[in-house]
CSV table of C-alpha atoms and ligand atoms in Angstrom, one decimal:
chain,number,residue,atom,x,y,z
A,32,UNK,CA,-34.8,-10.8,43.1
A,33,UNK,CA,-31.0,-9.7,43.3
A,34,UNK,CA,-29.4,-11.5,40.6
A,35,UNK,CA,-30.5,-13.4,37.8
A,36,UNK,CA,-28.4,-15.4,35.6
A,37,UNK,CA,-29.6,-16.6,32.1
A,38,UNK,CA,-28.3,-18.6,28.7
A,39,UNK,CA,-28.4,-16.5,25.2
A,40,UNK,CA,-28.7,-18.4,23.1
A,41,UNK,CA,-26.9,-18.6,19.3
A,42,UNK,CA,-29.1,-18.1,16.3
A,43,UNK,CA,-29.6,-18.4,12.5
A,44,UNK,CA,-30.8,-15.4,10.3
A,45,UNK,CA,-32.2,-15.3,7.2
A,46,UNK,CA,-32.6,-19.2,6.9
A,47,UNK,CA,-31.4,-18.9,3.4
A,48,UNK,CA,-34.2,-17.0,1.6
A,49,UNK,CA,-35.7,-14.7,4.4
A,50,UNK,CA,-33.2,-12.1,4.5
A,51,UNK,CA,-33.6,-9.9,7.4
A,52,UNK,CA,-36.9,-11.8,8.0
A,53,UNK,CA,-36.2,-15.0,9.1
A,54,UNK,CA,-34.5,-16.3,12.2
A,55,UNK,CA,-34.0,-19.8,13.9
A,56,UNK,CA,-32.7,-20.2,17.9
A,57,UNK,CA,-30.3,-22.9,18.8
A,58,UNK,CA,-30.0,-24.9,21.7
A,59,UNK,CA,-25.9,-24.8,21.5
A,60,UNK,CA,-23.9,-22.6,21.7
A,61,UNK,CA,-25.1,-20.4,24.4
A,62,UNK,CA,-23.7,-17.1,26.3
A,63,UNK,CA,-23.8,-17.4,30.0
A,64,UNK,CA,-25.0,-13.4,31.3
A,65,UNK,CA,-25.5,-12.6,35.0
A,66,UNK,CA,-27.3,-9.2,36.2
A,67,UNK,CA,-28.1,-7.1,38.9
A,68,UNK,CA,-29.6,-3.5,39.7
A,69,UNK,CA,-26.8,-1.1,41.3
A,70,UNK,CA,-27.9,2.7,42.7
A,71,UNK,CA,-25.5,4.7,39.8
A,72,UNK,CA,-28.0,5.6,36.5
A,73,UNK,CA,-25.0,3.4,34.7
A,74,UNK,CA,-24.2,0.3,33.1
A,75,UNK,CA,-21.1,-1.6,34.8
A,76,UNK,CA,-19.6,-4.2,32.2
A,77,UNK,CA,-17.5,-7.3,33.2
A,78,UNK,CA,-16.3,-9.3,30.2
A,79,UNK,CA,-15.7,-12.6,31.7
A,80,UNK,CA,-13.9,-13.8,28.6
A,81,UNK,CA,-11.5,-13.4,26.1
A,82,UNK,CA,-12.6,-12.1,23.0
A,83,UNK,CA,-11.8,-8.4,23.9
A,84,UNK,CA,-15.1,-6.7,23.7
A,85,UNK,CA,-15.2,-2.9,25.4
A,86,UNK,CA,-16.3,-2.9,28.3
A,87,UNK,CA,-17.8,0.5,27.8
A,88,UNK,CA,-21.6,0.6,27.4
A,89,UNK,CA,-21.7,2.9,25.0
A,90,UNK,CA,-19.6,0.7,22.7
A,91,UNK,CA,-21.1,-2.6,24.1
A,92,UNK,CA,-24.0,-4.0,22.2
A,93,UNK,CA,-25.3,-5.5,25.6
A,94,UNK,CA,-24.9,-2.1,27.4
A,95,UNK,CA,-26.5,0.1,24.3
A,96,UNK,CA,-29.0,-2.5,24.8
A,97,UNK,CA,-29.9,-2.3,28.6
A,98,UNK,CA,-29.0,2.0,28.1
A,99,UNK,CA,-32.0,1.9,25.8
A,100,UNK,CA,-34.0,0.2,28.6
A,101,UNK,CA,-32.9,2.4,31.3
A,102,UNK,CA,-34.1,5.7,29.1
A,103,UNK,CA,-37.5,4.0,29.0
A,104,UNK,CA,-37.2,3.1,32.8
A,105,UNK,CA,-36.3,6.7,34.4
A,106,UNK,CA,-35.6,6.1,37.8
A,107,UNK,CA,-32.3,6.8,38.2
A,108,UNK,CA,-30.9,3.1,38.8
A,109,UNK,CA,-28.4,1.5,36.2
A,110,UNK,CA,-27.4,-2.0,36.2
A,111,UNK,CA,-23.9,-4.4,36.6
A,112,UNK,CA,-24.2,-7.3,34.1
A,113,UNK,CA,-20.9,-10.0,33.6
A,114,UNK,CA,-20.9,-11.9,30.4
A,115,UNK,CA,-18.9,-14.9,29.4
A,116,UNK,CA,-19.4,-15.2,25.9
A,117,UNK,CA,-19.4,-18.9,24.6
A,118,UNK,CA,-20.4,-17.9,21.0
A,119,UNK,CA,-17.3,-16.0,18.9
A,120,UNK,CA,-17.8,-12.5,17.8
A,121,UNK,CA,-18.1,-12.4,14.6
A,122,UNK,CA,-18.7,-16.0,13.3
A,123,UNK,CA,-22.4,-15.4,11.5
A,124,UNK,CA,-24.9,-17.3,14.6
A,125,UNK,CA,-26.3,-14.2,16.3
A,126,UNK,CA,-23.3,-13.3,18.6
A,127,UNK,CA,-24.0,-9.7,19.3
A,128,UNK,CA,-28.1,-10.2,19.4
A,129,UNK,CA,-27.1,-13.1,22.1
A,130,UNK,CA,-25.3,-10.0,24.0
A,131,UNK,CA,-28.1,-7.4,23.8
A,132,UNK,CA,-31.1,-9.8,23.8
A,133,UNK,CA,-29.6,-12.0,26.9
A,134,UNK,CA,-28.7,-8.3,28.6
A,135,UNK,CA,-32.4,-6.8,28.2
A,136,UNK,CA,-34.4,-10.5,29.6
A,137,UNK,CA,-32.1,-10.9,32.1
A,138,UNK,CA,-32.4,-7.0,33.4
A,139,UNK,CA,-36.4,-7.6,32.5
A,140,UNK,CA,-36.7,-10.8,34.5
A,141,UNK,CA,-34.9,-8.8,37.5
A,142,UNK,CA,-37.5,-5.9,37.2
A,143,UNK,CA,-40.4,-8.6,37.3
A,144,UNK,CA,-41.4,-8.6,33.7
A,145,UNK,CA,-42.4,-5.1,33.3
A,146,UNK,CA,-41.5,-4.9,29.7
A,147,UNK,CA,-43.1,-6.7,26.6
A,148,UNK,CA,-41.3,-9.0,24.6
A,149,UNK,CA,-41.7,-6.5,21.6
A,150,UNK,CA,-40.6,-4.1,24.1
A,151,UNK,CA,-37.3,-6.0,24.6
A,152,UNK,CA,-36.8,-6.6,20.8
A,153,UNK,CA,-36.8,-2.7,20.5
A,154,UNK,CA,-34.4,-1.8,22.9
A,155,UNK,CA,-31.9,-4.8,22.1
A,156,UNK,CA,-32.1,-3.9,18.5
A,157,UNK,CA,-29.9,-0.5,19.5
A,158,UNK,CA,-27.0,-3.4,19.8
A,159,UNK,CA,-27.9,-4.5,16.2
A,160,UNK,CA,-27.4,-1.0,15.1
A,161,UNK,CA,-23.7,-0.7,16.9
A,162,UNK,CA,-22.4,-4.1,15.2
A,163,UNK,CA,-23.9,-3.7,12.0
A,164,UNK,CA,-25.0,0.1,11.5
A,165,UNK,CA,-28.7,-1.3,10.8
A,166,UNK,CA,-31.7,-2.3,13.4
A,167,UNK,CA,-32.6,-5.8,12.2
A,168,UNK,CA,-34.5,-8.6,14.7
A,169,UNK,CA,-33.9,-11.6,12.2
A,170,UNK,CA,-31.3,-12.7,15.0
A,171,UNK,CA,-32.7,-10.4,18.2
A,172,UNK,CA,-36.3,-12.0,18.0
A,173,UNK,CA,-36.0,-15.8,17.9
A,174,UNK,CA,-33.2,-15.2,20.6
A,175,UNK,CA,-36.2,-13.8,23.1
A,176,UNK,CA,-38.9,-15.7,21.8
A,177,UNK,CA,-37.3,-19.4,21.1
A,178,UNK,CA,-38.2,-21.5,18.1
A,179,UNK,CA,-38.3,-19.6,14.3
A,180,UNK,CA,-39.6,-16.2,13.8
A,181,UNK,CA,-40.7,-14.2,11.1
A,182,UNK,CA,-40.6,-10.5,11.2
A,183,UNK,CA,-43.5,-9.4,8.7
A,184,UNK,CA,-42.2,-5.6,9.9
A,185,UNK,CA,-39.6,-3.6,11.3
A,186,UNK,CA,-41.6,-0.4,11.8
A,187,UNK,CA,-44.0,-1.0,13.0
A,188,UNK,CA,-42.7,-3.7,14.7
A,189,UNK,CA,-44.5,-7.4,14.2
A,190,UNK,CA,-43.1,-10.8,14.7
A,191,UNK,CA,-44.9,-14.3,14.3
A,192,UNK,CA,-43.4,-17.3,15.8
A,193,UNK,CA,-43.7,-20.1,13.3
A,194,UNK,CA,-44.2,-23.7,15.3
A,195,UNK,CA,-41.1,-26.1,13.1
A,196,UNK,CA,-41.1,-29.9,13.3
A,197,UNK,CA,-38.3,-31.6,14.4
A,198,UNK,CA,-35.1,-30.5,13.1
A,199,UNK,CA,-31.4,-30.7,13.6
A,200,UNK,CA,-28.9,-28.4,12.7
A,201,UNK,CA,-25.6,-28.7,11.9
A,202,UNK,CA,-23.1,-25.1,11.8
A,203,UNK,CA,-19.5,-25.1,10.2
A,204,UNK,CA,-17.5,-21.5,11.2
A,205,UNK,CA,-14.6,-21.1,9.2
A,206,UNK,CA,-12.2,-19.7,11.4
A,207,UNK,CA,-12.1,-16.2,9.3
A,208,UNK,CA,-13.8,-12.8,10.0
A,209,UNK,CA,-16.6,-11.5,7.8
A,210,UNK,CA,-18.0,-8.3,9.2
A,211,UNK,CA,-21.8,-8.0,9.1
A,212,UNK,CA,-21.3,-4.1,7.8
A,213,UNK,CA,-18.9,-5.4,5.1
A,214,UNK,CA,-21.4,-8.3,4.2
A,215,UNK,CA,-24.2,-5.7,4.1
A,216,UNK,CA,-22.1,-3.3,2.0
A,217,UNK,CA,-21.6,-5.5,-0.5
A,218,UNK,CA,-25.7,-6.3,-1.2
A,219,UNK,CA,-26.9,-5.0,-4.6
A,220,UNK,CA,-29.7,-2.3,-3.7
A,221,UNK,CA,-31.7,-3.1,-6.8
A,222,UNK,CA,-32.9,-6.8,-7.7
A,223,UNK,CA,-34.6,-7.9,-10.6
A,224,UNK,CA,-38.2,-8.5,-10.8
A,225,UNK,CA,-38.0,-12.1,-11.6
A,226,UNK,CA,-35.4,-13.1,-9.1
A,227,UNK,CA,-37.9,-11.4,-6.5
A,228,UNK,CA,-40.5,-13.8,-7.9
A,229,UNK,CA,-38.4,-16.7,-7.0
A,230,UNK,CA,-37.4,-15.5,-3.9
A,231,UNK,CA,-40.5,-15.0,-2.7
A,232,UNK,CA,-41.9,-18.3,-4.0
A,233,UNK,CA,-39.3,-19.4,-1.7
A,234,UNK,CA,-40.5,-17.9,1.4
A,235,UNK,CA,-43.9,-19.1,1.4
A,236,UNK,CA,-42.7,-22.3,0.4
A,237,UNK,CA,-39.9,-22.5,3.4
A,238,UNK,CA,-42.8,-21.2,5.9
A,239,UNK,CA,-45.8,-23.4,4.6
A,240,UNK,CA,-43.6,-26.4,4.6
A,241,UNK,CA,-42.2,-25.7,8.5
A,242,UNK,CA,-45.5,-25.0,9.7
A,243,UNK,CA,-46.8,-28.4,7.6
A,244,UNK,CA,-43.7,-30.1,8.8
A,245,UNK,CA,-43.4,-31.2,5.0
A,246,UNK,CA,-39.4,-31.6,5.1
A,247,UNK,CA,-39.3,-32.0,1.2
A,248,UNK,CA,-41.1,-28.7,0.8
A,249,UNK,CA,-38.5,-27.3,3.2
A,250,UNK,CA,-35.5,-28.8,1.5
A,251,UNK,CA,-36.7,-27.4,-2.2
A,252,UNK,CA,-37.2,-23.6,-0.5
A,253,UNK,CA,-34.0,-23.8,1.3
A,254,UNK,CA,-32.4,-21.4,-2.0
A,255,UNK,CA,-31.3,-17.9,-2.3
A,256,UNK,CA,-30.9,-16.3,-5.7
A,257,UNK,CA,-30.7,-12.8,-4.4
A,258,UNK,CA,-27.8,-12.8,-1.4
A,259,UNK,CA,-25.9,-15.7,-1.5
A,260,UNK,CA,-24.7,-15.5,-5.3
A,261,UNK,CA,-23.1,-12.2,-3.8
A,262,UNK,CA,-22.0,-13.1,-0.2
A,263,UNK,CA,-20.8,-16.7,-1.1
A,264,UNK,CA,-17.4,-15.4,-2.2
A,265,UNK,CA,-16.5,-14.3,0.8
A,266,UNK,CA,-16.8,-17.9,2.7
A,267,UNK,CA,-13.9,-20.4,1.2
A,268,UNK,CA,-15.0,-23.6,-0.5
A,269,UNK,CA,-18.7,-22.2,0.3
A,270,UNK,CA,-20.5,-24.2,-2.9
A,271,UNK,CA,-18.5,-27.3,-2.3
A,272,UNK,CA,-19.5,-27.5,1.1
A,273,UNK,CA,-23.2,-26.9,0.2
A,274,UNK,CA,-23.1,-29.7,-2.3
A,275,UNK,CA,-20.8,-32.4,0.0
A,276,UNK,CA,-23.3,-31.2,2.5
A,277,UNK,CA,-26.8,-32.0,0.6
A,278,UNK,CA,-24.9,-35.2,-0.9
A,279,UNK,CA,-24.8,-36.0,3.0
A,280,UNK,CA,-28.6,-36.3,3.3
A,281,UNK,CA,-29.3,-32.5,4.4
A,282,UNK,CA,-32.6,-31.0,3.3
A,283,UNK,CA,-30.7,-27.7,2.8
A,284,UNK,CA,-29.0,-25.0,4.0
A,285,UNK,CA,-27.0,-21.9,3.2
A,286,UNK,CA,-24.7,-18.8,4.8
A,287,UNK,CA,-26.0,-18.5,8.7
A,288,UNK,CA,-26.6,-15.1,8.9
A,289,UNK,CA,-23.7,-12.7,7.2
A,290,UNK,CA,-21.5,-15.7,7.5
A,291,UNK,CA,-19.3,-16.9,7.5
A,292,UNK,CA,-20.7,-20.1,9.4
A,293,UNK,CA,-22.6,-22.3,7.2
A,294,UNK,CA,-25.7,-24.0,8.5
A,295,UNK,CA,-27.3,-27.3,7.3
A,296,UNK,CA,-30.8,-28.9,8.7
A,297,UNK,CA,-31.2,-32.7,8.8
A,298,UNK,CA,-34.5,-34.2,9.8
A,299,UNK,CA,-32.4,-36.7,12.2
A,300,UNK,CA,-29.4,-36.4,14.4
A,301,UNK,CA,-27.6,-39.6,12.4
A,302,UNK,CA,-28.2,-37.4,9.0
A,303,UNK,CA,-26.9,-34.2,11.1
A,304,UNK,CA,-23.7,-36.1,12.2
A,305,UNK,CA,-22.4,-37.3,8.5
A,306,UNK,CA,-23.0,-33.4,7.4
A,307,UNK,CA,-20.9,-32.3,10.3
A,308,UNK,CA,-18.1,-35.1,9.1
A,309,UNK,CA,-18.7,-33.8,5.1
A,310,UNK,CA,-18.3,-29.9,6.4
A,311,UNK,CA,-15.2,-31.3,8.3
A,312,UNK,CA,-13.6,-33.4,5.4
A,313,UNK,CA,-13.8,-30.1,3.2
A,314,UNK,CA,-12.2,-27.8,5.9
A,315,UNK,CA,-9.3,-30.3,6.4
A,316,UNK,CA,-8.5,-31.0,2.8
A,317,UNK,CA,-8.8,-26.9,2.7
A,318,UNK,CA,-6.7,-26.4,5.7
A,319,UNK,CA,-9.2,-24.2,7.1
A,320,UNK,CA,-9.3,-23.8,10.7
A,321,UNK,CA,-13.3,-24.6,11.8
A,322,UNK,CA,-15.7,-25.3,14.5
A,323,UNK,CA,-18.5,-27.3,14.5
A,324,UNK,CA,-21.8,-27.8,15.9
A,325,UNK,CA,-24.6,-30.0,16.2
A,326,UNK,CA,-27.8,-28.9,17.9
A,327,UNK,CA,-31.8,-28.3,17.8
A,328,UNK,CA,-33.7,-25.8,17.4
A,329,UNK,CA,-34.0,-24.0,21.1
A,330,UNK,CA,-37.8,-23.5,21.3
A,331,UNK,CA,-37.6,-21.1,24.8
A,332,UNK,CA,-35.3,-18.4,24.0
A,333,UNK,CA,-33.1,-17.0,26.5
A,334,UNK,CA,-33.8,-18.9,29.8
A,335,UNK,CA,-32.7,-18.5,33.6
A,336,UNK,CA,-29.4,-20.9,34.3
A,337,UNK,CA,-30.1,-23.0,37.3
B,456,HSE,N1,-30.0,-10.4,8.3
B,456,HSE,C1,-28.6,-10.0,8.7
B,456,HSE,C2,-27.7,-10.0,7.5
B,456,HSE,C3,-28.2,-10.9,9.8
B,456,HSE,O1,-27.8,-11.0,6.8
B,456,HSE,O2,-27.0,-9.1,7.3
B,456,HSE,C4,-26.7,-10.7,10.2
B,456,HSE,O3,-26.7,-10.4,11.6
């Protein structure tokens, strides 16, 4: 194979109460990533977009990514990847783990599939550590493995893909930057015992009920008393939205990731559109600048474009 061209897809972390543990892939939006080997021990950037991002690999999550691979590889051959970037920098669904998880199964497809998908989660996680100064895979693992992933631990490494029923999910991105390392800065270090009760409660509730596909189960786990309270302040109108949003018929929902895009999941695409119109009506009267979406849950994971 010379070339191979795949979709990243976007992705939601924490699902609410699974902070750094929980992660959901979505069928839109997607980065577009092509690859091939070239003789030089180097990664060759092309951003085919406009968002700015250095082109140097050291400072690219993709290229730390596919540098980390290389290391592991050892014989002397680097790779030239072009990425258009269809999901913003910055906006909370899993833009930088699309860059280095895209990067590292494209280059792995290319070299026939030598490397686990464990494997893969390792070395994209080096692009995790660039944008946000801390390896997490809540974004990097259901962007390679499709569908919703728990990761029970980061060292050593152990991810379970969790089978959901049918959902639909609808994003909001406010059209303001919240920096992941800011978002993390902010976090209490310490938590109180009874608030890790309920969180936890949570979790195994949110899991049981998406393996059960018990939607009301889903909708009552779908709360955060340990991040949100903190990182809500940072997204405008953020409880107003949550409550038009629920009022809308939405099981639940919360910050996507470190924000600030706000996802909601509907059981049906009807109940998905009238949260998209309330998250709309409360930008306007804001006059916020926003993008929406309205997708499923992407159960493959990065795949090759035709
Ligand atoms: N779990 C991470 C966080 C996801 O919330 O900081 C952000 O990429």
């Amino acid at each position: 194979m010379e070339q191979v061209k795949i979709l990243s897809p976007a992705t939601v972390a924490n699902l609410v109460c699974g902070f750094d543990i929980l992660g959901l892939a979505l069928n839109e939006p997607h980065d577009i990533m092509s690859i091939r080997r070239i003789d030089a021990p180097e990664v060759e950037i092309k951003n085919l977009d406009s968002f700015g991002l250095p082109a140097e690999a050291s400072k690219n999550v993709a290229g730390v990514a596919l540098l980390a691979m290389m290391e592991k590889l050892d014989d002397g051959r680097g790779f030239e990847i072009a990425i258009e970037k269809k999901i913003m920098p910055g906006s909370g669904i899993g833009s930088s783990a699309a860059s280095a998880a895209g990067a590292v199964v494209a280059a792995n497809k290319l070299l026939g599939n030598i490397f686990s998908n464990e494997d893969l989660v390792q070395f994209a996680m080096n692009g995790e550590k660039l944008a946000s100064g801390v390896k997490h895979a809540d974004n990097i693992a259901p962007c390679i493995y499709g569908g919703i992933t728990l990761i029970r631990s980061i060292h050593p490494l152990d991810i379970v893909s969790i089978a959901p029923p049918p959902l639909f999910v609808t994003i909001v991105h406010p059209q303001i930057e919240v920096r992941t390392s800011d978002a993390r800065q902010i976090l209490r270090k310490q938590i109180l015992l009874k608030d890790a009760i309920r969180q936890w409660g949570n979790i195994g509730g949110l899991i049981t009920g998406l393996m059960k596909g018990d939607y009301e189960l889903i909708g009552r786990s779908l709360e955060d008393v340990i991040i949100e309270p903190v990182r809500s302040i940072l997204i405008p109108a953020f409880n107003e939205v949550k409550f038009k949003c629920k009022e809308a018929g939405a099981l639940g929902g919360g910050i996507s990731g470190s924000g600030p895009s706000i996802f909601m999941l509907s059981t049906n695409e009807k109940t998905a559109r009238n949260v998209e119109a309330a998250m709309i009506e409360v930008y306007t009267k804001e006059g916020i600048e926003f993008h929406t979406h309205v997708t499923t849950v992407n159960t493959e994971g990065v795949r090759v474009a035709n």
